[in-house]
Coordinates of C-alpha atoms in Angstrom, one line a residue:
M1 CA 6.7 -0.6 9.8
N2 CA 8.4 -0.9 13.2
L3 CA 11.0 -3.6 12.7
K4 CA 12.1 -3.6 16.3
Q5 CA 8.6 -4.3 17.5
I6 CA 8.1 -7.0 14.8
A7 CA 11.3 -8.7 16.1
K8 CA 10.2 -8.5 19.7
D9 CA 6.8 -10.0 18.8
T10 CA 8.4 -12.7 16.8
A11 CA 10.8 -13.5 19.6
K12 CA 8.0 -13.7 22.1
T13 CA 6.0 -16.0 19.8
L14 CA 9.0 -18.2 19.3
Q15 CA 9.7 -18.3 23.0
S16 CA 6.1 -19.5 23.7
Y17 CA 6.4 -22.1 20.9
L18 CA 9.6 -23.4 22.4
T19 CA 7.9 -23.6 25.8
Y20 CA 5.2 -25.6 24.1
Q21 CA 7.8 -28.0 22.6
A22 CA 9.6 -28.3 25.9
L23 CA 6.2 -29.2 27.5
R24 CA 5.6 -31.9 24.9
T25 CA 9.1 -33.3 25.6
V26 CA 8.6 -33.4 29.3
L27 CA 5.1 -34.9 28.9
A28 CA 6.5 -37.7 26.8
Q29 CA 9.3 -38.3 29.4
L30 CA 6.7 -38.4 32.2
G31 CA 4.5 -40.7 30.2
E32 CA 7.2 -43.3 30.4
T33 CA 8.4 -42.6 34.0
N34 CA 5.5 -41.1 35.9
P35 CA 2.1 -41.4 34.2
P36 CA 0.1 -39.8 37.1
L37 CA 2.4 -36.7 37.0
E38 CA 2.1 -36.6 33.2
L39 CA -1.7 -36.6 33.5
W40 CA -1.5 -33.8 36.1
L41 CA 0.8 -31.7 34.0
H42 CA -1.4 -32.3 30.9
N43 CA -4.5 -31.2 32.7
F44 CA -2.8 -28.2 34.3
S45 CA -1.4 -27.1 30.9
S46 CA -4.6 -27.3 29.0
G47 CA -5.5 -23.8 27.8
K48 CA -2.6 -22.1 29.5
I49 CA 0.3 -22.6 27.1
Q50 CA -0.5 -19.8 24.6
N51 CA 1.7 -17.4 26.6
G52 CA 4.9 -19.3 27.5
E53 CA 6.0 -16.9 30.2
S54 CA 2.7 -16.7 31.9
Y55 CA 2.4 -20.5 31.8
I56 CA 5.9 -20.9 33.4
E57 CA 4.9 -18.4 36.1
Q58 CA 1.8 -20.3 37.0
L59 CA 3.6 -23.6 36.9
L60 CA 6.3 -22.3 39.2
Q61 CA 3.6 -21.6 41.8
E62 CA 2.1 -25.1 41.5
K63 CA 5.1 -27.4 40.9
P64 CA 8.4 -25.6 40.7
D65 CA 10.3 -28.7 39.9
L66 CA 8.3 -29.2 36.7
A67 CA 8.6 -25.6 35.7
L68 CA 12.4 -25.7 36.1
R69 CA 12.5 -28.9 34.1
I70 CA 10.5 -27.3 31.3
M71 CA 12.7 -24.2 31.4
T72 CA 15.8 -26.3 31.1
V73 CA 14.4 -28.3 28.2
R74 CA 13.2 -25.1 26.5
E75 CA 16.7 -23.6 26.8
H76 CA 18.3 -26.7 25.4
I77 CA 15.9 -26.8 22.4
A78 CA 16.6 -23.1 21.8
E79 CA 20.4 -23.7 21.8
E80 CA 20.0 -26.6 19.4
V81 CA 17.7 -24.9 16.8
M82 CA 18.8 -21.3 16.9
E83 CA 21.9 -21.9 14.7
F84 CA 19.8 -23.1 11.8
L85 CA 16.6 -21.1 12.4
P86 CA 17.4 -17.8 10.6
E87 CA 18.3 -19.5 7.3
M88 CA 15.5 -22.0 7.6
V89 CA 12.9 -19.2 8.1
R90 CA 14.3 -17.2 5.2
T91 CA 14.5 -20.2 2.9
G92 CA 11.0 -21.4 4.0
I93 CA 9.4 -18.1 3.4
Q94 CA 11.0 -17.7 0.0
Q95 CA 9.9 -21.2 -1.1
A96 CA 6.4 -20.8 0.3
N97 CA 6.1 -17.4 -1.5
M98 CA 7.2 -19.0 -4.8
E99 CA 4.8 -21.9 -4.4
Q100 CA 1.9 -19.5 -3.6
R101 CA 2.7 -17.3 -6.6
R102 CA 2.9 -20.4 -8.8
Q103 CA -0.5 -21.7 -7.6
H104 CA -2.0 -18.2 -8.0
L105 CA -0.6 -18.0 -11.6
E106 CA -2.1 -21.5 -12.4
R107 CA -5.5 -20.4 -11.0
I108 CA -5.7 -17.2 -12.9
T109 CA -4.5 -18.9 -16.1
Q110 CA -7.1 -21.7 -15.7
L111 CA -9.7 -19.1 -15.0
N112 CA -8.8 -17.2 -18.2
L113 CA -8.9 -20.4 -20.2
S114 CA -12.2 -21.6 -18.8
N115 CA -13.9 -18.3 -19.2
P116 CA -14.0 -17.4 -22.9
S117 CA -15.4 -13.9 -22.2
L118 CA -12.1 -13.0 -20.8
Q119 CA -10.2 -13.9 -24.0
P120 CA -10.4 -12.2 -27.4
E121 CA -13.3 -13.7 -29.4
Q122 CA -12.4 -16.4 -31.8
Q123 CA -14.3 -17.1 -34.9
A124 CA -16.4 -20.2 -34.7
S125 CA -16.6 -20.6 -38.4
S126 CA -14.3 -23.2 -40.0
D127 CA -11.4 -22.2 -42.2
P128 CA -12.2 -23.0 -45.9
N129 CA -8.6 -24.1 -46.5
L130 CA -8.9 -26.8 -43.8
D131 CA -12.2 -28.0 -45.4
N132 CA -10.3 -28.6 -48.6
L133 CA -7.7 -30.8 -46.9
S134 CA -10.3 -33.3 -45.9
N135 CA -11.3 -33.9 -49.6

């Protein structure tokens, strides 16, 4: 397991996701202030946002002002969330793992209860002592 490579890949994925969030923010702003430009940016961005850096490079060639705006918003979002992110990720993974384990345990327990062939055979005959209680 190459932890440095995992960290690099995670950072790149997070960077692209923050680019996407910045794009959403800018689109919402443009929707209120400049709907034609919002439509252009929406159409331009369609299918290109998976790789945040490649997207920014392409947008810089088409409309540098929008690319710079998205980069500024992305940086602001990163500064605001990075303080909380490590603990939130750790806690989120721990809670999700616990929930997955709980659901798995419930499933296998229900499977065992609903499938008698997996349990020790129980006698179907009635207990004579219990028959005497009903008299």
